[in-house]
PDB file of C-alpha atoms in Angstrom:
ATOM      1  CA  MET A 241      32.531  47.219  74.287  1.00 44.00           C
ATOM      2  CA  GLU A 242      29.850  47.862  71.580  1.00 44.00           C
ATOM      3  CA  CYS A 243      29.508  50.059  68.548  1.00 47.00           C
ATOM      4  CA  ASP A 244      26.853  51.197  66.044  1.00 47.00           C
ATOM      5  CA  VAL A 245      26.629  49.402  62.718  1.00 43.00           C
ATOM      6  CA  ASP A 246      25.397  51.377  59.545  1.00 47.00           C
ATOM      7  CA  GLY A 247      23.807  53.979  61.647  1.00 47.00           C
ATOM      8  CA  SER A 248      21.288  51.487  62.941  1.00 48.00           C
ATOM      9  CA  ASN A 249      20.374  50.787  66.586  1.00 48.00           C
ATOM     10  CA  GLU A 250      21.932  47.289  66.335  1.00 51.00           C
ATOM     11  CA  LYS A 251      25.019  46.965  68.497  1.00 49.00           C
ATOM     12  CA  THR A 252      27.739  44.752  67.429  1.00 53.00           C
ATOM     13  CA  PRO A 253      30.422  43.691  69.998  1.00 60.00           C
ATOM     14  CA  LEU A 254      34.011  44.927  68.989  1.00 57.00           C
ATOM     15  CA  LEU A 255      35.259  41.587  70.204  1.00 60.00           C
ATOM     16  CA  LYS A 256      33.505  39.978  67.248  1.00 68.00           C
ATOM     17  CA  TYR A 257      36.250  41.236  64.958  1.00 71.00           C
ATOM     18  CA  PRO A 258      39.290  38.666  65.127  1.00 78.00           C
ATOM     19  CA  THR A 259      41.802  41.606  64.568  1.00 77.00           C
ATOM     20  CA  ILE A 260      40.560  43.564  67.571  1.00 80.00           C
ATOM     21  CA  LYS A 261      40.492  40.509  69.645  1.00 79.00           C
ATOM     22  CA  ARG A 262      44.032  39.613  68.837  1.00 82.00           C
ATOM     23  CA  MET A 263      45.046  43.227  69.593  1.00 81.00           C
ATOM     24  CA  LEU A 264      43.410  43.061  72.991  1.00 84.00           C
ATOM     25  CA  ARG A 265      44.646  39.757  73.585  1.00 85.00           C
ATOM     26  CA  GLN A 266      48.337  40.884  72.799  1.00 86.00           C
ATOM     27  CA  ARG A 267      47.999  44.501  73.717  1.00 85.00           C
ATOM     28  CA  PHE A 268      51.515  44.568  75.721  1.00 88.00           C
ATOM     29  CA  LEU A 269      53.125  43.380  72.305  1.00 87.00           C
ATOM     30  CA  PHE A 270      51.595  46.196  70.336  1.00 87.00           C
ATOM     31  CA  LEU A 271      52.681  48.493  72.920  1.00 90.00           C
ATOM     32  CA  LEU A 272      56.214  47.514  72.575  1.00 91.00           C
ATOM     33  CA  LEU A 273      55.632  48.347  68.848  1.00 90.00           C
ATOM     34  CA  ILE A 274      54.866  52.053  69.596  1.00 92.00           C
ATOM     35  CA  PRO A 275      58.566  53.376  69.789  1.00 92.00           C
ATOM     36  CA  GLY A 276      59.413  51.632  66.585  1.00 92.00           C
ATOM     37  CA  VAL A 277      56.386  52.998  64.738  1.00 93.00           C
ATOM     38  CA  ILE A 278      57.143  56.608  66.055  1.00 95.00           C
ATOM     39  CA  TRP A 279      60.679  56.230  64.793  1.00 94.00           C
ATOM     40  CA  ALA A 280      59.521  54.934  61.479  1.00 92.00           C
ATOM     41  CA  VAL A 281      57.007  57.907  61.118  1.00 93.00           C
ATOM     42  CA  LEU A 282      59.513  60.527  62.107  1.00 92.00           C
ATOM     43  CA  PHE A 283      62.600  59.390  60.239  1.00 91.00           C
ATOM     44  CA  ALA A 284      61.232  57.218  57.377  1.00 86.00           C
ATOM     45  CA  TYR A 285      57.870  58.625  56.422  1.00 88.00           C
ATOM     46  CA  ALA A 286      57.891  62.346  57.459  1.00 88.00           C
ATOM     47  CA  PRO A 287      61.039  63.179  55.404  1.00 86.00           C
ATOM     48  CA  MET A 288      59.254  61.887  52.225  1.00 86.00           C
ATOM     49  CA  ALA A 289      57.409  65.163  52.294  1.00 84.00           C
ATOM     50  CA  GLY A 290      60.774  66.621  50.803  1.00 85.00           C
ATOM     51  CA  LEU A 291      60.164  64.829  47.591  1.00 88.00           C
ATOM     52  CA  TYR A 292      58.013  67.762  46.661  1.00 89.00           C
ATOM     53  CA  MET A 293      61.213  69.550  46.070  1.00 90.00           C
ATOM     54  CA  ALA A 294      61.925  67.538  42.874  1.00 92.00           C
ATOM     55  CA  PHE A 295      58.881  69.321  41.294  1.00 93.00           C
ATOM     56  CA  ILE A 296      59.673  72.764  42.240  1.00 91.00           C
ATOM     57  CA  ASP A 297      62.518  75.365  41.580  1.00 90.00           C
ATOM     58  CA  TYR A 298      63.522  75.326  45.174  1.00 88.00           C
ATOM     59  CA  LYS A 299      65.915  78.169  46.329  1.00 83.00           C
ATOM     60  CA  PRO A 300      66.444  78.083  50.122  1.00 79.00           C
ATOM     61  CA  THR A 301      66.210  81.052  52.220  1.00 74.00           C
ATOM     62  CA  LEU A 302      67.684  81.531  55.644  1.00 65.00           C
ATOM     63  CA  GLY A 303      65.341  80.705  58.520  1.00 67.00           C
ATOM     64  CA  ASP A 304      62.355  80.072  56.460  1.00 72.00           C
ATOM     65  CA  PHE A 305      62.498  76.529  55.147  1.00 72.00           C
ATOM     66  CA  TRP A 306      58.727  76.014  54.892  1.00 75.00           C
ATOM     67  CA  GLY A 307      57.956  79.231  53.239  1.00 75.00           C
ATOM     68  CA  SER A 308      60.620  78.775  50.602  1.00 79.00           C
ATOM     69  CA  LEU A 309      59.410  75.229  49.970  1.00 80.00           C
ATOM     70  CA  PHE A 310      55.773  75.827  49.243  1.00 81.00           C
ATOM     71  CA  LYS A 311      56.151  79.294  47.799  1.00 83.00           C
ATOM     72  CA  ALA A 312      58.575  78.066  45.239  1.00 85.00           C
ATOM     73  CA  LYS A 313      57.705  77.996  41.576  1.00 89.00           C
ATOM     74  CA  PHE A 314      56.071  74.646  40.385  1.00 91.00           C
ATOM     75  CA  VAL A 315      57.993  73.204  37.470  1.00 91.00           C
ATOM     76  CA  GLY A 316      56.508  69.664  37.190  1.00 90.00           C
ATOM     77  CA  PHE A 317      59.004  67.329  35.652  1.00 92.00           C
ATOM     78  CA  GLN A 318      61.376  69.896  34.603  1.00 93.00           C
ATOM     79  CA  TRP A 319      64.315  68.353  36.546  1.00 94.00           C
ATOM     80  CA  PHE A 320      63.644  64.892  35.403  1.00 94.00           C
ATOM     81  CA  GLU A 321      63.895  66.042  31.862  1.00 93.00           C
ATOM     82  CA  TYR A 322      66.984  67.855  32.606  1.00 92.00           C
ATOM     83  CA  PHE A 323      68.521  64.666  34.075  1.00 93.00           C
ATOM     84  CA  PHE A 324      67.541  62.326  31.260  1.00 92.00           C
ATOM     85  CA  SER A 325      68.586  64.787  28.481  1.00 91.00           C
ATOM     86  CA  GLY A 326      71.812  65.646  30.190  1.00 84.00           C
ATOM     87  CA  GLN A 327      75.262  64.604  28.761  1.00 86.00           C
ATOM     88  CA  ASP A 328      75.941  62.803  31.862  1.00 89.00           C
ATOM     89  CA  PHE A 329      72.867  60.675  31.990  1.00 92.00           C
ATOM     90  CA  VAL A 330      74.269  57.744  30.003  1.00 91.00           C
ATOM     91  CA  ARG A 331      77.567  57.695  31.725  1.00 92.00           C
ATOM     92  CA  VAL A 332      76.258  57.845  35.383  1.00 92.00           C
ATOM     93  CA  MET A 333      73.719  55.122  34.645  1.00 91.00           C
ATOM     94  CA  ARG A 334      76.351  53.022  32.927  1.00 92.00           C
ATOM     95  CA  ASN A 335      78.722  53.405  35.908  1.00 91.00           C
ATOM     96  CA  THR A 336      75.893  52.751  38.247  1.00 91.00           C
ATOM     97  CA  LEU A 337      74.614  49.600  36.533  1.00 90.00           C
ATOM     98  CA  VAL A 338      77.824  47.857  35.737  1.00 91.00           C
ATOM     99  CA  SER A 339      79.384  48.368  39.081  1.00 90.00           C
ATOM    100  CA  SER A 340      76.214  47.437  40.825  1.00 89.00           C
ATOM    101  CA  VAL A 341      75.649  44.165  38.861  1.00 89.00           C
ATOM    102  CA  LEU A 342      79.425  43.311  39.383  1.00 90.00           C
ATOM    103  CA  THR A 343      79.017  44.032  43.195  1.00 89.00           C
ATOM    104  CA  LEU A 344      75.749  41.893  43.252  1.00 88.00           C
ATOM    105  CA  SER A 345      77.233  38.989  41.321  1.00 89.00           C
ATOM    106  CA  ILE A 346      80.361  38.662  43.532  1.00 90.00           C
ATOM    107  CA  GLY A 347      78.941  40.042  46.940  1.00 88.00           C
ATOM    108  CA  PHE A 348      75.937  37.805  46.670  1.00 89.00           C
ATOM    109  CA  MET A 349      77.701  34.432  45.964  1.00 91.00           C
ATOM    110  CA  VAL A 350      80.671  34.921  48.289  1.00 91.00           C
ATOM    111  CA  PRO A 351      78.549  34.758  51.653  1.00 92.00           C
ATOM    112  CA  ILE A 352      76.857  31.677  50.267  1.00 92.00           C
ATOM    113  CA  VAL A 353      80.247  29.910  49.633  1.00 92.00           C
ATOM    114  CA  ILE A 354      81.563  31.143  53.114  1.00 92.00           C
ATOM    115  CA  ALA A 355      78.421  29.888  54.875  1.00 91.00           C
ATOM    116  CA  ILE A 356      78.499  26.490  53.200  1.00 91.00           C
ATOM    117  CA  THR A 357      82.495  26.065  53.740  1.00 91.00           C
ATOM    118  CA  LEU A 358      82.252  26.936  57.445  1.00 90.00           C
ATOM    119  CA  ASN A 359      79.385  24.549  57.692  1.00 88.00           C
ATOM    120  CA  GLU A 360      81.748  21.897  56.617  1.00 88.00           C
ATOM    121  CA  VAL A 361      84.497  22.711  58.940  1.00 87.00           C
ATOM    122  CA  ARG A 362      84.609  20.278  62.037  1.00 84.00           C
ATOM    123  CA  THR A 363      87.334  21.903  63.973  1.00 86.00           C
ATOM    124  CA  ASN A 364      85.326  24.371  66.127  1.00 86.00           C
ATOM    125  CA  TRP A 365      88.274  26.561  67.077  1.00 89.00           C
ATOM    126  CA  PHE A 366      89.229  27.022  63.514  1.00 88.00           C
ATOM    127  CA  LYS A 367      85.600  27.708  62.474  1.00 87.00           C
ATOM    128  CA  ARG A 368      85.009  30.621  65.053  1.00 88.00           C
ATOM    129  CA  THR A 369      88.420  32.163  64.068  1.00 90.00           C
ATOM    130  CA  VAL A 370      87.451  32.397  60.532  1.00 88.00           C
ATOM    131  CA  GLN A 371      83.928  33.648  61.278  1.00 87.00           C
ATOM    132  CA  THR A 372      85.351  36.274  63.583  1.00 88.00           C
ATOM    133  CA  ALA A 373      87.972  37.401  60.877  1.00 89.00           C
ATOM    134  CA  SER A 374      85.237  37.559  58.329  1.00 88.00           C
ATOM    135  CA  TYR A 375      82.959  39.644  60.355  1.00 88.00           C
ATOM    136  CA  MET A 376      85.443  42.296  61.272  1.00 91.00           C
ATOM    137  CA  PRO A 377      85.573  44.255  58.010  1.00 91.00           C
ATOM    138  CA  PHE A 378      82.037  44.829  58.359  1.00 91.00           C
ATOM    139  CA  PHE A 379      82.403  47.025  61.650  1.00 91.00           C
ATOM    140  CA  ILE A 380      85.149  49.109  60.059  1.00 90.00           C
ATOM    141  CA  SER A 381      83.875  52.426  58.666  1.00 92.00           C
ATOM    142  CA  TRP A 382      84.460  53.028  55.101  1.00 93.00           C
ATOM    143  CA  VAL A 383      86.984  55.852  55.638  1.00 93.00           C
ATOM    144  CA  VAL A 384      89.258  53.328  57.242  1.00 93.00           C
ATOM    145  CA  ALA A 385      88.374  50.518  54.711  1.00 93.00           C
ATOM    146  CA  ALA A 386      89.072  52.788  51.783  1.00 93.00           C
ATOM    147  CA  SER A 387      92.382  53.716  53.347  1.00 93.00           C
ATOM    148  CA  ILE A 388      93.252  49.983  53.642  1.00 93.00           C
ATOM    149  CA  VAL A 389      92.173  49.477  50.006  1.00 93.00           C
ATOM    150  CA  ILE A 390      94.183  52.374  48.615  1.00 92.00           C
ATOM    151  CA  THR A 391      97.223  51.313  50.648  1.00 92.00           C
ATOM    152  CA  PHE A 392      97.132  47.588  49.595  1.00 92.00           C
ATOM    153  CA  LEU A 393      96.513  48.652  45.919  1.00 91.00           C
ATOM    154  CA  SER A 394      99.269  51.535  45.609  1.00 89.00           C
ATOM    155  CA  ALA A 395     102.092  51.244  43.290  1.00 85.00           C
ATOM    156  CA  GLU A 396     104.442  50.085  46.158  1.00 87.00           C
ATOM    157  CA  GLY A 397     101.678  48.184  48.042  1.00 89.00           C
ATOM    158  CA  PRO A 398     101.614  44.394  48.829  1.00 91.00           C
ATOM    159  CA  ILE A 399      99.297  43.555  45.884  1.00 91.00           C
ATOM    160  CA  ASN A 400     101.610  45.042  43.402  1.00 90.00           C
ATOM    161  CA  GLN A 401     104.693  43.662  45.027  1.00 91.00           C
ATOM    162  CA  LEU A 402     103.303  40.133  45.061  1.00 91.00           C
ATOM    163  CA  LEU A 403     102.164  40.518  41.419  1.00 90.00           C
ATOM    164  CA  ILE A 404     105.807  41.535  40.484  1.00 91.00           C
ATOM    165  CA  LYS A 405     107.385  38.501  42.527  1.00 90.00           C
ATOM    166  CA  LEU A 406     105.018  36.254  40.785  1.00 89.00           C
ATOM    167  CA  GLY A 407     106.010  37.626  37.281  1.00 86.00           C
ATOM    168  CA  PHE A 408     102.560  38.740  36.335  1.00 86.00           C
ATOM    169  CA  VAL A 409     103.717  42.314  35.943  1.00 83.00           C
ATOM    170  CA  GLU A 410     107.135  43.973  35.603  1.00 84.00           C
ATOM    171  CA  GLN A 411     105.976  47.226  37.457  1.00 84.00           C
ATOM    172  CA  GLY A 412     103.307  48.213  39.758  1.00 83.00           C
ATOM    173  CA  VAL A 413      99.823  48.528  38.330  1.00 86.00           C
ATOM    174  CA  LEU A 414      98.108  51.965  39.259  1.00 86.00           C
ATOM    175  CA  PHE A 415      94.626  50.352  40.240  1.00 88.00           C
ATOM    176  CA  MET A 416      93.280  53.525  41.627  1.00 88.00           C
ATOM    177  CA  GLN A 417      94.143  55.624  38.519  1.00 86.00           C
ATOM    178  CA  GLU A 418      92.966  53.170  35.890  1.00 85.00           C
ATOM    179  CA  GLY A 419      89.200  53.768  35.420  1.00 84.00           C
ATOM    180  CA  LYS A 420      88.580  50.472  33.724  1.00 84.00           C
ATOM    181  CA  LEU A 421      89.754  48.633  36.842  1.00 90.00           C
ATOM    182  CA  PHE A 422      87.556  50.723  39.167  1.00 92.00           C
ATOM    183  CA  TRP A 423      84.556  48.641  39.017  1.00 92.00           C
ATOM    184  CA  ILE A 424      86.248  45.314  39.846  1.00 92.00           C
ATOM    185  CA  VAL A 425      88.011  47.152  42.663  1.00 92.00           C
ATOM    186  CA  ILE A 426      84.818  48.505  44.126  1.00 92.00           C
ATOM    187  CA  ALA A 427      83.045  44.996  43.642  1.00 92.00           C
ATOM    188  CA  LEU A 428      85.868  43.177  45.458  1.00 92.00           C
ATOM    189  CA  SER A 429      86.089  45.816  48.168  1.00 93.00           C
ATOM    190  CA  ASN A 430      82.233  45.702  48.940  1.00 92.00           C
ATOM    191  CA  ALA A 431      82.482  41.744  49.066  1.00 91.00           C
ATOM    192  CA  TRP A 432      85.418  41.864  51.546  1.00 92.00           C
ATOM    193  CA  LYS A 433      83.713  44.260  53.573  1.00 92.00           C
ATOM    194  CA  GLU A 434      80.314  42.683  53.970  1.00 90.00           C
ATOM    195  CA  MET A 435      80.737  39.025  53.166  1.00 90.00           C
ATOM    196  CA  GLY A 436      81.075  37.841  56.838  1.00 88.00           C
ATOM    197  CA  TYR A 437      78.087  39.737  58.084  1.00 88.00           C
ATOM    198  CA  ASN A 438      75.985  38.637  55.058  1.00 88.00           C
ATOM    199  CA  SER A 439      76.977  34.939  55.708  1.00 90.00           C
ATOM    200  CA  ILE A 440      75.140  34.901  59.209  1.00 89.00           C
ATOM    201  CA  MET A 441      71.738  34.700  57.680  1.00 89.00           C
ATOM    202  CA  TYR A 442      72.800  31.758  55.471  1.00 91.00           C
ATOM    203  CA  LEU A 443      74.332  30.109  58.473  1.00 91.00           C
ATOM    204  CA  ALA A 444      71.418  30.515  60.536  1.00 90.00           C
ATOM    205  CA  ALA A 445      69.282  29.034  57.490  1.00 91.00           C
ATOM    206  CA  ILE A 446      71.788  26.090  57.353  1.00 91.00           C
ATOM    207  CA  ALA A 447      71.360  25.346  61.204  1.00 89.00           C
ATOM    208  CA  ALA A 448      67.657  25.076  60.693  1.00 89.00           C
ATOM    209  CA  ILE A 449      67.818  22.300  58.214  1.00 90.00           C
ATOM    210  CA  PRO A 450      66.767  19.037  59.903  1.00 89.00           C
ATOM    211  CA  THR A 451      69.964  16.757  60.283  1.00 87.00           C
ATOM    212  CA  GLU A 452      67.596  13.784  59.231  1.00 89.00           C
ATOM    213  CA  LEU A 453      67.620  14.995  55.613  1.00 89.00           C
ATOM    214  CA  PHE A 454      71.357  14.680  55.534  1.00 88.00           C
ATOM    215  CA  GLU A 455      71.463  11.440  57.139  1.00 88.00           C
ATOM    216  CA  ALA A 456      68.862  10.082  54.857  1.00 91.00           C
ATOM    217  CA  ALA A 457      70.947  11.131  51.718  1.00 88.00           C
ATOM    218  CA  LYS A 458      74.022   9.602  53.373  1.00 88.00           C
ATOM    219  CA  VAL A 459      72.204   6.333  53.815  1.00 88.00           C
ATOM    220  CA  ASP A 460      71.290   6.603  50.039  1.00 86.00           C
ATOM    221  CA  GLY A 461      74.968   6.832  49.250  1.00 87.00           C
ATOM    222  CA  ALA A 462      75.347  10.565  48.905  1.00 85.00           C
ATOM    223  CA  GLY A 463      78.702  12.232  49.504  1.00 87.00           C
ATOM    224  CA  ARG A 464      79.239  15.450  51.005  1.00 86.00           C
ATOM    225  CA  LEU A 465      79.089  17.152  47.637  1.00 88.00           C
ATOM    226  CA  LYS A 466      76.027  15.589  46.685  1.00 89.00           C
ATOM    227  CA  GLN A 467      74.539  16.289  50.096  1.00 89.00           C
ATOM    228  CA  ILE A 468      75.247  19.926  49.617  1.00 90.00           C
ATOM    229  CA  TRP A 469      73.835  19.982  45.982  1.00 90.00           C
ATOM    230  CA  HIS A 470      70.726  17.957  46.587  1.00 88.00           C
ATOM    231  CA  VAL A 471      69.810  18.700  50.210  1.00 90.00           C
ATOM    232  CA  LEU A 472      71.605  21.860  51.575  1.00 91.00           C
ATOM    233  CA  LEU A 473      71.035  24.181  48.346  1.00 91.00           C
ATOM    234  CA  PRO A 474      67.521  23.363  47.872  1.00 90.00           C
ATOM    235  CA  MET A 475      66.703  23.968  51.567  1.00 91.00           C
ATOM    236  CA  LEU A 476      68.519  27.346  51.196  1.00 91.00           C
ATOM    237  CA  ARG A 477      66.739  28.368  48.089  1.00 89.00           C
ATOM    238  CA  PRO A 478      63.952  30.401  49.991  1.00 87.00           C
ATOM    239  CA  THR A 479      66.484  32.305  51.933  1.00 88.00           C
ATOM    240  CA  ILE A 480      68.517  32.925  48.745  1.00 89.00           C
ATOM    241  CA  ILE A 481      65.622  34.073  46.727  1.00 87.00           C
ATOM    242  CA  ILE A 482      64.390  36.558  49.471  1.00 86.00           C
ATOM    243  CA  LEU A 483      67.893  37.942  49.918  1.00 86.00           C
ATOM    244  CA  LEU A 484      68.090  38.400  46.179  1.00 86.00           C
ATOM    245  CA  ILE A 485      64.938  40.210  45.855  1.00 83.00           C
ATOM    246  CA  LEU A 486      66.255  42.643  48.602  1.00 82.00           C
ATOM    247  CA  ASN A 487      69.457  42.958  46.928  1.00 85.00           C
ATOM    248  CA  ILE A 488      68.134  43.674  43.574  1.00 83.00           C
ATOM    249  CA  GLY A 489      65.990  46.465  45.076  1.00 77.00           C
ATOM    250  CA  ASN A 490      69.261  48.096  45.889  1.00 78.00           C
ATOM    251  CA  LEU A 491      70.519  47.780  42.590  1.00 78.00           C
ATOM    252  CA  LEU A 492      70.854  51.414  41.960  1.00 78.00           C
ATOM    253  CA  ASN A 493      71.639  52.278  45.510  1.00 78.00           C
ATOM    254  CA  THR A 494      75.272  51.611  44.928  1.00 75.00           C
ATOM    255  CA  GLY A 495      76.291  53.422  48.088  1.00 81.00           C
ATOM    256  CA  PHE A 496      77.958  56.817  48.487  1.00 87.00           C
ATOM    257  CA  ASP A 497      80.862  56.441  50.881  1.00 89.00           C
ATOM    258  CA  GLN A 498      82.977  53.919  48.968  1.00 91.00           C
ATOM    259  CA  TYR A 499      82.567  55.764  45.714  1.00 92.00           C
ATOM    260  CA  PHE A 500      83.342  59.228  47.152  1.00 91.00           C
ATOM    261  CA  LEU A 501      86.332  57.886  48.939  1.00 92.00           C
ATOM    262  CA  LEU A 502      87.802  55.574  46.350  1.00 91.00           C
ATOM    263  CA  GLY A 503      87.071  57.717  43.530  1.00 89.00           C
ATOM    264  CA  ASN A 504      89.312  60.520  42.185  1.00 87.00           C
ATOM    265  CA  SER A 505      89.815  62.753  39.219  1.00 85.00           C
ATOM    266  CA  LEU A 506      91.493  60.170  37.345  1.00 87.00           C
ATOM    267  CA  ASN A 507      88.839  57.727  37.370  1.00 88.00           C
ATOM    268  CA  ARG A 508      85.717  60.021  37.650  1.00 87.00           C
ATOM    269  CA  SER A 509      84.423  58.702  34.170  1.00 89.00           C
ATOM    270  CA  TYR A 510      84.207  55.300  35.776  1.00 91.00           C
ATOM    271  CA  SER A 511      83.364  56.149  39.494  1.00 90.00           C
ATOM    272  CA  ASP A 512      80.769  58.620  39.074  1.00 91.00           C
ATOM    273  CA  VAL A 513      77.442  56.990  40.089  1.00 91.00           C
ATOM    274  CA  ILE A 514      73.905  58.350  40.873  1.00 91.00           C
ATOM    275  CA  ASP A 515      74.799  58.961  44.433  1.00 91.00           C
ATOM    276  CA  THR A 516      77.847  61.072  43.983  1.00 91.00           C
ATOM    277  CA  TYR A 517      76.394  62.635  41.160  1.00 92.00           C
ATOM    278  CA  ALA A 518      73.294  63.899  43.029  1.00 91.00           C
ATOM    279  CA  PHE A 519      75.803  64.995  46.002  1.00 92.00           C
ATOM    280  CA  ARG A 520      77.934  66.904  43.693  1.00 91.00           C
ATOM    281  CA  TYR A 521      74.999  68.864  42.149  1.00 90.00           C
ATOM    282  CA  GLY A 522      72.697  68.942  45.270  1.00 88.00           C
ATOM    283  CA  ILE A 523      75.167  69.940  47.990  1.00 85.00           C
ATOM    284  CA  GLN A 524      78.306  71.248  46.215  1.00 85.00           C
ATOM    285  CA  ASN A 525      76.524  73.195  43.535  1.00 87.00           C
ATOM    286  CA  GLY A 526      73.249  73.913  45.463  1.00 85.00           C
ATOM    287  CA  MET A 527      70.844  72.536  42.947  1.00 90.00           C
ATOM    288  CA  PHE A 528      68.667  70.877  45.682  1.00 90.00           C
ATOM    289  CA  SER A 529      65.555  70.266  43.400  1.00 92.00           C
ATOM    290  CA  PHE A 530      67.748  68.544  40.737  1.00 94.00           C
ATOM    291  CA  ALA A 531      69.286  66.337  43.343  1.00 92.00           C
ATOM    292  CA  THR A 532      66.066  65.371  44.733  1.00 92.00           C
ATOM    293  CA  ALA A 533      64.842  64.363  41.223  1.00 93.00           C
ATOM    294  CA  VAL A 534      67.800  62.272  40.653  1.00 93.00           C
ATOM    295  CA  SER A 535      67.426  60.551  43.928  1.00 90.00           C
ATOM    296  CA  MET A 536      63.829  60.026  43.440  1.00 91.00           C
ATOM    297  CA  PHE A 537      64.297  58.423  40.056  1.00 92.00           C
ATOM    298  CA  LYS A 538      66.464  55.969  41.769  1.00 89.00           C
ATOM    299  CA  SER A 539      63.972  55.165  44.449  1.00 87.00           C
ATOM    300  CA  VAL A 540      61.165  54.650  42.001  1.00 89.00           C
ATOM    301  CA  VAL A 541      63.277  52.417  39.702  1.00 87.00           C
ATOM    302  CA  ALA A 542      64.365  50.349  42.943  1.00 85.00           C
ATOM    303  CA  PHE A 543      60.629  50.046  43.811  1.00 86.00           C
ATOM    304  CA  ILE A 544      59.894  48.702  40.350  1.00 88.00           C
ATOM    305  CA  LEU A 545      62.573  46.342  40.428  1.00 84.00           C
ATOM    306  CA  VAL A 546      61.534  44.901  43.644  1.00 83.00           C
ATOM    307  CA  LEU A 547      57.822  44.310  42.554  1.00 85.00           C
ATOM    308  CA  SER A 548      58.952  42.897  39.351  1.00 85.00           C
ATOM    309  CA  VAL A 549      61.463  40.349  40.790  1.00 82.00           C
ATOM    310  CA  ASN A 550      59.196  39.519  43.525  1.00 81.00           C
ATOM    311  CA  SER A 551      56.287  38.812  40.850  1.00 85.00           C
ATOM    312  CA  LEU A 552      58.613  36.734  38.745  1.00 80.00           C
ATOM    313  CA  SER A 553      60.033  34.641  41.846  1.00 79.00           C
ATOM    314  CA  LYS A 554      56.417  34.017  42.785  1.00 78.00           C
ATOM    315  CA  LYS A 555      55.695  32.535  39.366  1.00 79.00           C
ATOM    316  CA  MET A 556      58.790  30.521  38.838  1.00 75.00           C
ATOM    317  CA  SER A 557      59.534  29.147  42.394  1.00 73.00           C
ATOM    318  CA  GLY A 558      56.369  30.108  44.622  1.00 72.00           C
ATOM    319  CA  THR A 559      58.801  32.042  46.886  1.00 73.00           C
ATOM    320  CA  ARG A 560      58.130  35.789  47.378  1.00 72.00           C
ATOM    321  CA  LEU A 561      58.980  38.541  49.820  1.00 71.00           C
ATOM    322  CA  PHE A 562      55.342  39.660  49.958  1.00 73.00           C
TER     323      PHE A 562
END
């Protein structure tokens, strides 16, 4: 296998290049990548052509999507300016950021605590039971999960009954009608639903820690708490940092299902986030270009956050995502 170099008559073997040699040597592994690459191109990259909709005044016509897309009037950053100058911008950004930070703070720490606690459990049957119970909510759809949350937090629900019996309140608290309580409700609901699944990665990282490190710490007189603090947590730090970078990238991606299902007209001023805002204007009001601009703004901010946190992490700890 030979090719011309710089148009001259010299022939350079393709096998001279390490990348090509590796691809030929591992050609069957690269063949296995083809379905995944095709899927990514079709469902992750090809739809990005629709971002053009954020810069035009798109008005759909029946049966002629491409014609209505490329023949639409180009308006530049008009829809972005409309979003930034709108009266809803501050409220939507406040709700998105506050609820996201609360969800990240609670939902990021809980899986770490669960993983460390389960690692200390020595009774195998109890450990497996707790693991299975913590995983189950993740596989429940948000439709079912929202119904459970609403039932538990209703005026006559178990939570209110417990609070009344303990003497904390005299009558049931209207959790789902109190807007100020919505942020903490959504943060705890997200943590409850995903804590078990997210703890799997930390349990795997803990299992990879050499036992000799714990034995050496024990010989030096360190108890279990000191072993956790001086051995386990430092060894978990790279995993924690990588997952934190990924989670911060999703800071504005609060999720649509839980806010749409748990939100109502009484808590709208606190439950309306970027995803529900874009849905309401894009699907319900037919402002497709405006909704695309709002979603594109969210994606750009997420991209900048990932780059910034990744760079900061590299400088401070030497650990980075890329």
